[in-house]
Amino acid sequence: MNFPLFPREASDVAARTDWLYMGLTAITALMIMIIAIPSVYFIFKYRRGKIADRRPVKLPLLKIELTWTLLPLLLMLGMFAWAAVLYFDIERAPPNAMELFVVGRQWMWKIQHPEGNREINELHVPVGRVVKLTMTSQDVIHSFYLPAFRVKQDVVPGRYTTLWFKANAPGSYHLFCSEYCGTQHSGMVGRVIVMEPEQYQEWLVRGEPGQTLAQGGERLYRDLGCSGCHSGSTVVRAPPLEGIFGKPVPLQDGGMTTADEAYLRDSILFPENQIVAGYTNAMPSFNRRVSEEQLLQLIAYIKSIGSETPPEPGITEASK
Ligand code: CUA
């Protein structure tokens, strides 16, 4: 009989999540039995009018109190620790992830590979590789849900959220939007196609990717005039962007921030919000002038110029 209670376990995280779920259910069921079975028994034993020994009983009260306080406390803390470890593993992507980008909109998922391939409602990935998604929305809140990998993350307009998974078997898996986002929310579905690495390479080439994400970003960087100020040889002084990704950035107000995806995005859209120490508020806002996809391309480009040029001496490397 085919009666699956759970979706397939297509990753290690999925198996661990199911173990946790079963474990919590088992502990809960045990506690219910410990409390409920004696309760029912006593209801009948001491029912009004029934003959029973009702004299007060002398009990070692302190011992009982300590036992039923400490045992459940340890049990609960154990459950907390178990779940917390798994939670942090799900939240933090392991290093050397393959980084893809997702833009959600009413009502579709748009996916960009760094090699330049684009897909809609389909996500091709190689098996056994950590895949990290950086996601944002063009309109309302969506939620990216992969039941077979037991991962789900809200996709929110105006900010980046991330999600990672590592498929352990080739196949086709459901992709759902799990946040009500309008009339066709239920149709905002797709699939993840997990392929053998060689097949994935073939798929990438077959897709005629054209320019990579970073190359697209480089073109935008020129077309939008970013290079006019952000390169060393120009008159208007703007912070150099080579090697900036992932580094700490000193701000004019004395604070510090890190040049991550969110910082780069905010700096392109609302440059006046965070001025880099030593510079003036000279940059125009690109809010409503670049799409979410173009932003991702620009960020991919800025990330890509990290390794070629050493970072400016003004930017500390304290984080290393
Ligand atoms: Cu998008 Cu529901």
GROMACS .gro file of C-alpha atoms and ligand atoms in nm:
model
  322
    1MET     CA    1   0.000   0.000   0.000
    2ASN     CA    2   0.136   0.341  -0.094
    3PHE     CA    3   0.046   0.565   0.197
    4PRO     CA    4   0.337   0.798   0.270
    5LEU     CA    5   0.299   0.999   0.590
    6PHE     CA    6   0.611   1.203   0.518
    7PRO     CA    7   0.763   1.342   0.201
    8ARG     CA    8   1.081   1.171   0.081
    9GLU     CA    9   1.393   1.238   0.284
   10ALA     CA   10   1.617   1.384   0.017
   11SER     CA   11   1.889   1.528   0.242
   12ASP     CA   12   2.067   1.462   0.570
   13VAL     CA   13   1.886   1.758   0.722
   14ALA     CA   14   1.556   1.597   0.624
   15ALA     CA   15   1.646   1.276   0.806
   16ARG     CA   16   1.764   1.466   1.113
   17THR     CA   17   1.450   1.679   1.114
   18ASP     CA   18   1.234   1.368   1.104
   19TRP     CA   19   1.429   1.209   1.390
   20LEU     CA   20   1.377   1.523   1.596
   21TYR     CA   21   1.008   1.528   1.512
   22MET     CA   22   0.968   1.161   1.604
   23GLY     CA   23   1.172   1.211   1.920
   24LEU     CA   24   0.961   1.504   2.038
   25THR     CA   25   0.643   1.314   1.956
   26ALA     CA   26   0.765   1.008   2.149
   27ILE     CA   27   0.862   1.211   2.457
   28THR     CA   28   0.530   1.396   2.446
   29ALA     CA   29   0.336   1.070   2.413
   30LEU     CA   30   0.528   0.924   2.706
   31MET     CA   31   0.452   1.228   2.924
   32ILE     CA   32   0.083   1.212   2.831
   33MET     CA   33   0.073   0.847   2.933
   34ILE     CA   34   0.251   0.910   3.264
   35ILE     CA   35  -0.006   1.176   3.352
   36ALA     CA   36  -0.321   1.058   3.178
   37ILE     CA   37  -0.322   0.688   3.269
   38PRO     CA   38  -0.301   0.742   3.650
   39SER     CA   39  -0.558   1.026   3.621
   40VAL     CA   40  -0.811   0.796   3.459
   41TYR     CA   41  -0.731   0.520   3.709
   42PHE     CA   42  -0.787   0.754   4.007
   43ILE     CA   43  -1.113   0.884   3.863
   44PHE     CA   44  -1.254   0.536   3.900
   45LYS     CA   45  -1.074   0.436   4.218
   46TYR     CA   46  -1.178   0.740   4.427
   47ARG     CA   47  -1.517   0.804   4.271
   48ARG     CA   48  -1.772   0.952   4.512
   49GLY     CA   49  -1.957   0.683   4.697
   50LYS     CA   50  -1.698   0.421   4.623
   51ILE     CA   51  -1.535   0.245   4.914
   52ALA     CA   52  -1.165   0.332   4.921
   53ASP     CA   53  -0.889   0.400   5.169
   54ARG     CA   54  -0.898   0.782   5.200
   55ARG     CA   55  -0.671   0.833   5.500
   56PRO     CA   56  -0.392   1.090   5.449
   57VAL     CA   57  -0.070   0.935   5.324
   58LYS     CA   58   0.271   1.026   5.455
   59LEU     CA   59   0.504   1.095   5.161
   60PRO     CA   60   0.869   1.211   5.129
   61LEU     CA   61   0.752   1.545   4.988
   62LEU     CA   62   1.092   1.701   4.927
   63LYS     CA   63   1.213   1.402   4.728
   64ILE     CA   64   0.898   1.398   4.518
   65GLU     CA   65   0.915   1.771   4.451
   66LEU     CA   66   1.279   1.753   4.349
   67THR     CA   67   1.222   1.453   4.123
   68TRP     CA   68   0.930   1.594   3.934
   69THR     CA   69   1.101   1.930   3.895
   70LEU     CA   70   1.449   1.821   3.794
   71LEU     CA   71   1.365   1.529   3.565
   72PRO     CA   72   1.132   1.726   3.337
   73LEU     CA   73   1.373   2.021   3.345
   74LEU     CA   74   1.659   1.807   3.217
   75LEU     CA   75   1.431   1.645   2.963
   76MET     CA   76   1.312   1.983   2.831
   77LEU     CA   77   1.664   2.126   2.816
   78GLY     CA   78   1.775   1.815   2.628
   79MET     CA   79   1.496   1.864   2.376
   80PHE     CA   80   1.591   2.230   2.344
   81ALA     CA   81   1.959   2.149   2.284
   82TRP     CA   82   1.874   1.881   2.028
   83ALA     CA   83   1.648   2.117   1.832
   84ALA     CA   84   1.881   2.417   1.865
   85VAL     CA   85   2.179   2.231   1.719
   86LEU     CA   86   1.970   2.126   1.420
   87TYR     CA   87   1.825   2.475   1.385
   88PHE     CA   88   2.169   2.636   1.368
   89ASP     CA   89   2.282   2.378   1.112
   90ILE     CA   90   1.979   2.461   0.898
   91GLU     CA   91   2.035   2.836   0.935
   92ARG     CA   92   2.407   2.843   0.856
   93ALA     CA   93   2.514   2.721   0.515
   94PRO     CA   94   2.831   2.510   0.515
   95PRO     CA   95   3.127   2.665   0.330
   96ASN     CA   96   3.193   2.613  -0.042
   97ALA     CA   97   2.827   2.633  -0.132
   98MET     CA   98   2.710   2.675  -0.488
   99GLU     CA   99   2.534   3.013  -0.479
  100LEU     CA  100   2.214   3.067  -0.674
  101PHE     CA  101   1.969   3.356  -0.669
  102VAL     CA  102   1.592   3.352  -0.643
  103VAL     CA  103   1.346   3.632  -0.710
  104GLY     CA  104   0.986   3.561  -0.617
  105ARG     CA  105   0.692   3.750  -0.762
  106GLN     CA  106   0.320   3.704  -0.810
  107TRP     CA  107   0.317   3.421  -0.911
  108MET     CA  108   0.639   3.261  -1.010
  109TRP     CA  109   0.991   3.180  -0.898
  110LYS     CA  110   1.273   3.321  -1.107
  111ILE     CA  111   1.608   3.155  -1.056
  112GLN     CA  112   1.951   3.273  -1.172
  113HIS     CA  113   2.261   3.060  -1.185
  114PRO     CA  114   2.600   3.232  -1.152
  115GLU     CA  115   2.691   3.087  -1.494
  116GLY     CA  116   2.412   3.294  -1.644
  117ASN     CA  117   2.138   3.031  -1.682
  118ARG     CA  118   1.792   3.144  -1.586
  119GLU     CA  119   1.492   2.933  -1.501
  120ILE     CA  120   1.132   2.986  -1.401
  121ASN     CA  121   0.969   2.753  -1.148
  122GLU     CA  122   1.246   2.501  -1.204
  123LEU     CA  123   1.570   2.467  -1.020
  124HIS     CA  124   1.837   2.235  -1.158
  125VAL     CA  125   2.113   2.139  -0.914
  126PRO     CA  126   2.381   1.872  -0.891
  127VAL     CA  127   2.350   1.595  -0.634
  128GLY     CA  128   2.574   1.602  -0.326
  129ARG     CA  129   2.657   1.971  -0.354
  130VAL     CA  130   2.563   2.235  -0.096
  131VAL     CA  131   2.328   2.477  -0.273
  132LYS     CA  132   2.279   2.817  -0.114
  133LEU     CA  133   1.997   3.038  -0.233
  134THR     CA  134   1.992   3.413  -0.182
  135MET     CA  135   1.634   3.522  -0.223
  136THR     CA  136   1.422   3.833  -0.247
  137SER     CA  137   1.075   3.930  -0.365
  138GLN     CA  138   0.962   4.180  -0.623
  139ASP     CA  139   0.622   4.241  -0.462
  140VAL     CA  140   0.475   4.068  -0.157
  141ILE     CA  141   0.602   3.812   0.094
  142HIS     CA  142   0.639   3.463  -0.048
  143SER     CA  143   0.792   3.159   0.113
  144PHE     CA  144   1.026   2.911  -0.054
  145TYR     CA  145   0.942   2.564   0.064
  146LEU     CA  146   1.113   2.236  -0.027
  147PRO     CA  147   0.935   1.960   0.167
  148ALA     CA  148   1.173   1.683   0.061
  149PHE     CA  149   1.463   1.879   0.213
  150ARG     CA  150   1.258   1.998   0.515
  151VAL     CA  151   1.358   2.358   0.456
  152LYS     CA  152   1.142   2.667   0.422
  153GLN     CA  153   1.229   3.036   0.421
  154ASP     CA  154   1.024   3.352   0.378
  155VAL     CA  155   1.109   3.557   0.071
  156VAL     CA  156   1.062   3.920   0.164
  157PRO     CA  157   1.056   4.235  -0.053
  158GLY     CA  158   1.336   4.478   0.030
  159ARG     CA  159   1.573   4.229   0.187
  160TYR     CA  160   1.772   3.916   0.123
  161THR     CA  161   1.707   3.588   0.297
  162THR     CA  162   1.901   3.269   0.245
  163LEU     CA  163   1.832   2.899   0.246
  164TRP     CA  164   2.056   2.601   0.181
  165PHE     CA  165   2.014   2.233   0.108
  166LYS     CA  166   2.223   1.941  -0.008
  167ALA     CA  167   2.037   1.678  -0.206
  168ASN     CA  168   2.154   1.321  -0.152
  169ALA     CA  169   1.965   1.156  -0.437
  170PRO     CA  170   1.885   1.254  -0.796
  171GLY     CA  171   1.520   1.309  -0.873
  172SER     CA  172   1.246   1.566  -0.903
  173TYR     CA  173   1.116   1.732  -0.588
  174HIS     CA  174   0.832   1.971  -0.510
  175LEU     CA  175   0.883   2.343  -0.470
  176PHE     CA  176   0.597   2.530  -0.308
  177CYS     CA  177   0.516   2.885  -0.208
  178SER     CA  178   0.400   2.849   0.150
  179GLU     CA  179   0.292   3.206   0.224
  180TYR     CA  180  -0.047   3.320   0.100
  181CYS     CA  181   0.045   3.580  -0.163
  182GLY     CA  182  -0.268   3.647  -0.366
  183THR     CA  183  -0.522   3.476  -0.586
  184GLN     CA  184  -0.283   3.240  -0.760
  185HIS     CA  185  -0.076   3.154  -0.457
  186SER     CA  186  -0.169   2.788  -0.492
  187GLY     CA  187  -0.032   2.790  -0.846
  188MET     CA  188   0.307   2.923  -0.739
  189VAL     CA  189   0.467   2.582  -0.752
  190GLY     CA  190   0.769   2.437  -0.922
  191ARG     CA  191   1.022   2.162  -0.892
  192VAL     CA  192   1.380   2.104  -0.801
  193ILE     CA  193   1.556   1.872  -1.041
  194VAL     CA  194   1.856   1.704  -0.881
  195MET     CA  195   2.100   1.566  -1.137
  196GLU     CA  196   2.428   1.379  -1.144
  197PRO     CA  197   2.716   1.631  -1.161
  198GLU     CA  198   2.806   1.544  -1.522
  199GLN     CA  199   2.447   1.580  -1.634
  200TYR     CA  200   2.426   1.909  -1.453
  201GLN     CA  201   2.733   2.037  -1.639
  202GLU     CA  202   2.574   1.929  -1.967
  203TRP     CA  203   2.252   2.103  -1.867
  204LEU     CA  204   2.439   2.424  -1.789
  205VAL     CA  205   2.611   2.428  -2.128
  206ARG     CA  206   2.299   2.322  -2.317
  207GLY     CA  207   2.111   2.617  -2.168
  208GLU     CA  208   2.328   2.859  -2.369
  209PRO     CA  209   2.386   3.074  -2.067
  210GLY     CA  210   2.540   3.362  -2.262
  211GLN     CA  211   2.692   3.600  -2.013
  212THR     CA  212   2.744   3.504  -1.651
  213LEU     CA  213   2.571   3.686  -1.369
  214ALA     CA  214   2.890   3.875  -1.290
  215GLN     CA  215   2.945   3.968  -1.657
  216GLY     CA  216   2.589   4.103  -1.672
  217GLY     CA  217   2.668   4.299  -1.358
  218GLU     CA  218   2.987   4.437  -1.507
  219ARG     CA  219   2.796   4.569  -1.806
  220LEU     CA  220   2.537   4.730  -1.581
  221TYR     CA  221   2.817   4.874  -1.371
  222ARG     CA  222   2.940   5.056  -1.680
  223ASP     CA  223   2.600   5.142  -1.826
  224LEU     CA  224   2.470   5.290  -1.502
  225GLY     CA  225   2.787   5.494  -1.462
  226CYS     CA  226   2.908   5.327  -1.141
  227SER     CA  227   3.258   5.290  -1.283
  228GLY     CA  228   3.270   5.668  -1.339
  229CYS     CA  229   3.323   5.726  -0.967
  230HIS     CA  230   3.412   5.390  -0.816
  231SER     CA  231   3.743   5.344  -0.994
  232GLY     CA  232   4.071   5.476  -0.870
  233SER     CA  233   4.152   5.709  -1.158
  234THR     CA  234   3.846   5.933  -1.147
  235VAL     CA  235   3.791   6.287  -1.021
  236VAL     CA  236   3.484   6.218  -0.809
  237ARG     CA  237   3.604   6.016  -0.516
  238ALA     CA  238   3.393   5.715  -0.421
  239PRO     CA  239   3.491   5.414  -0.212
  240PRO     CA  240   3.679   5.153  -0.416
  241LEU     CA  241   3.481   4.834  -0.445
  242GLU     CA  242   3.756   4.586  -0.526
  243GLY     CA  243   3.778   4.327  -0.253
  244ILE     CA  244   3.514   4.495  -0.043
  245PHE     CA  245   3.276   4.200  -0.023
  246GLY     CA  246   3.266   4.039   0.318
  247LYS     CA  247   3.494   4.304   0.471
  248PRO     CA  248   3.411   4.542   0.755
  249VAL     CA  249   3.329   4.896   0.643
  250PRO     CA  250   3.387   5.197   0.872
  251LEU     CA  251   3.101   5.448   0.853
  252GLN     CA  252   3.096   5.824   0.885
  253ASP     CA  253   2.892   5.814   1.206
  254GLY     CA  254   3.166   5.609   1.370
  255GLY     CA  255   2.986   5.279   1.333
  256MET     CA  256   3.094   4.968   1.150
  257THR     CA  257   2.911   4.741   0.913
  258THR     CA  258   2.997   4.443   0.698
  259ALA     CA  259   2.984   4.458   0.321
  260ASP     CA  260   2.744   4.169   0.270
  261GLU     CA  261   2.469   4.134   0.010
  262ALA     CA  262   2.223   4.338   0.216
  263TYR     CA  263   2.472   4.622   0.264
  264LEU     CA  264   2.555   4.638  -0.108
  265ARG     CA  265   2.186   4.635  -0.197
  266ASP     CA  266   2.106   4.915   0.048
  267SER     CA  267   2.404   5.117  -0.070
  268ILE     CA  268   2.284   5.100  -0.431
  269LEU     CA  269   1.921   5.184  -0.351
  270PHE     CA  270   1.962   5.421  -0.054
  271PRO     CA  271   2.323   5.542  -0.059
  272GLU     CA  272   2.247   5.830   0.178
  273ASN     CA  273   2.168   5.594   0.465
  274GLN     CA  274   2.518   5.470   0.532
  275ILE     CA  275   2.806   5.693   0.425
  276VAL     CA  276   3.150   5.535   0.431
  277ALA     CA  277   3.393   5.716   0.662
  278GLY     CA  278   3.594   5.975   0.474
  279TYR     CA  279   3.346   6.019   0.190
  280THR     CA  280   3.056   6.256   0.120
  281ASN     CA  281   2.696   6.185   0.034
  282ALA     CA  282   2.751   6.220  -0.339
  283MET     CA  283   2.598   5.908  -0.485
  284PRO     CA  284   2.254   5.920  -0.649
  285SER     CA  285   1.993   5.667  -0.546
  286PHE     CA  286   1.920   5.383  -0.786
  287ASN     CA  287   1.590   5.302  -0.618
  288ARG     CA  288   1.331   5.212  -0.887
  289ARG     CA  289   1.602   5.237  -1.152
  290VAL     CA  290   1.732   4.883  -1.120
  291SER     CA  291   1.529   4.563  -1.092
  292GLU     CA  292   1.587   4.296  -0.828
  293GLU     CA  293   1.756   4.082  -1.093
  294GLN     CA  294   1.987   4.365  -1.193
  295LEU     CA  295   2.073   4.422  -0.827
  296LEU     CA  296   2.174   4.058  -0.798
  297GLN     CA  297   2.390   4.094  -1.108
  298LEU     CA  298   2.560   4.402  -0.970
  299ILE     CA  299   2.625   4.226  -0.640
  300ALA     CA  300   2.762   3.922  -0.823
  301TYR     CA  301   2.998   4.153  -1.011
  302ILE     CA  302   3.115   4.332  -0.695
  303LYS     CA  303   3.176   3.993  -0.534
  304SER     CA  304   3.372   3.880  -0.839
  305ILE     CA  305   3.616   4.171  -0.828
  306GLY     CA  306   3.719   4.065  -0.481
  307SER     CA  307   4.014   3.844  -0.552
  308GLU     CA  308   4.184   4.030  -0.836
  309THR     CA  309   4.287   4.349  -0.659
  310PRO     CA  310   4.415   4.366  -0.300
  311PRO     CA  311   4.187   4.563  -0.067
  312GLU     CA  312   4.261   4.930  -0.004
  313PRO     CA  313   4.481   5.000   0.297
  314GLY     CA  314   4.195   5.208   0.447
  315ILE     CA  315   3.981   4.900   0.483
  316THR     CA  316   4.088   4.696   0.782
  317GLU     CA  317   4.121   4.324   0.766
  318ALA     CA  318   4.040   4.277   1.129
  319SER     CA  319   3.782   4.011   1.048
  320LYS     CA  320   4.042   3.771   0.913
  321CUA    CU1  321   0.392   3.325  -0.347
  321CUA    CU2  322   0.225   3.225  -0.209
   0.00000   0.00000   0.00000
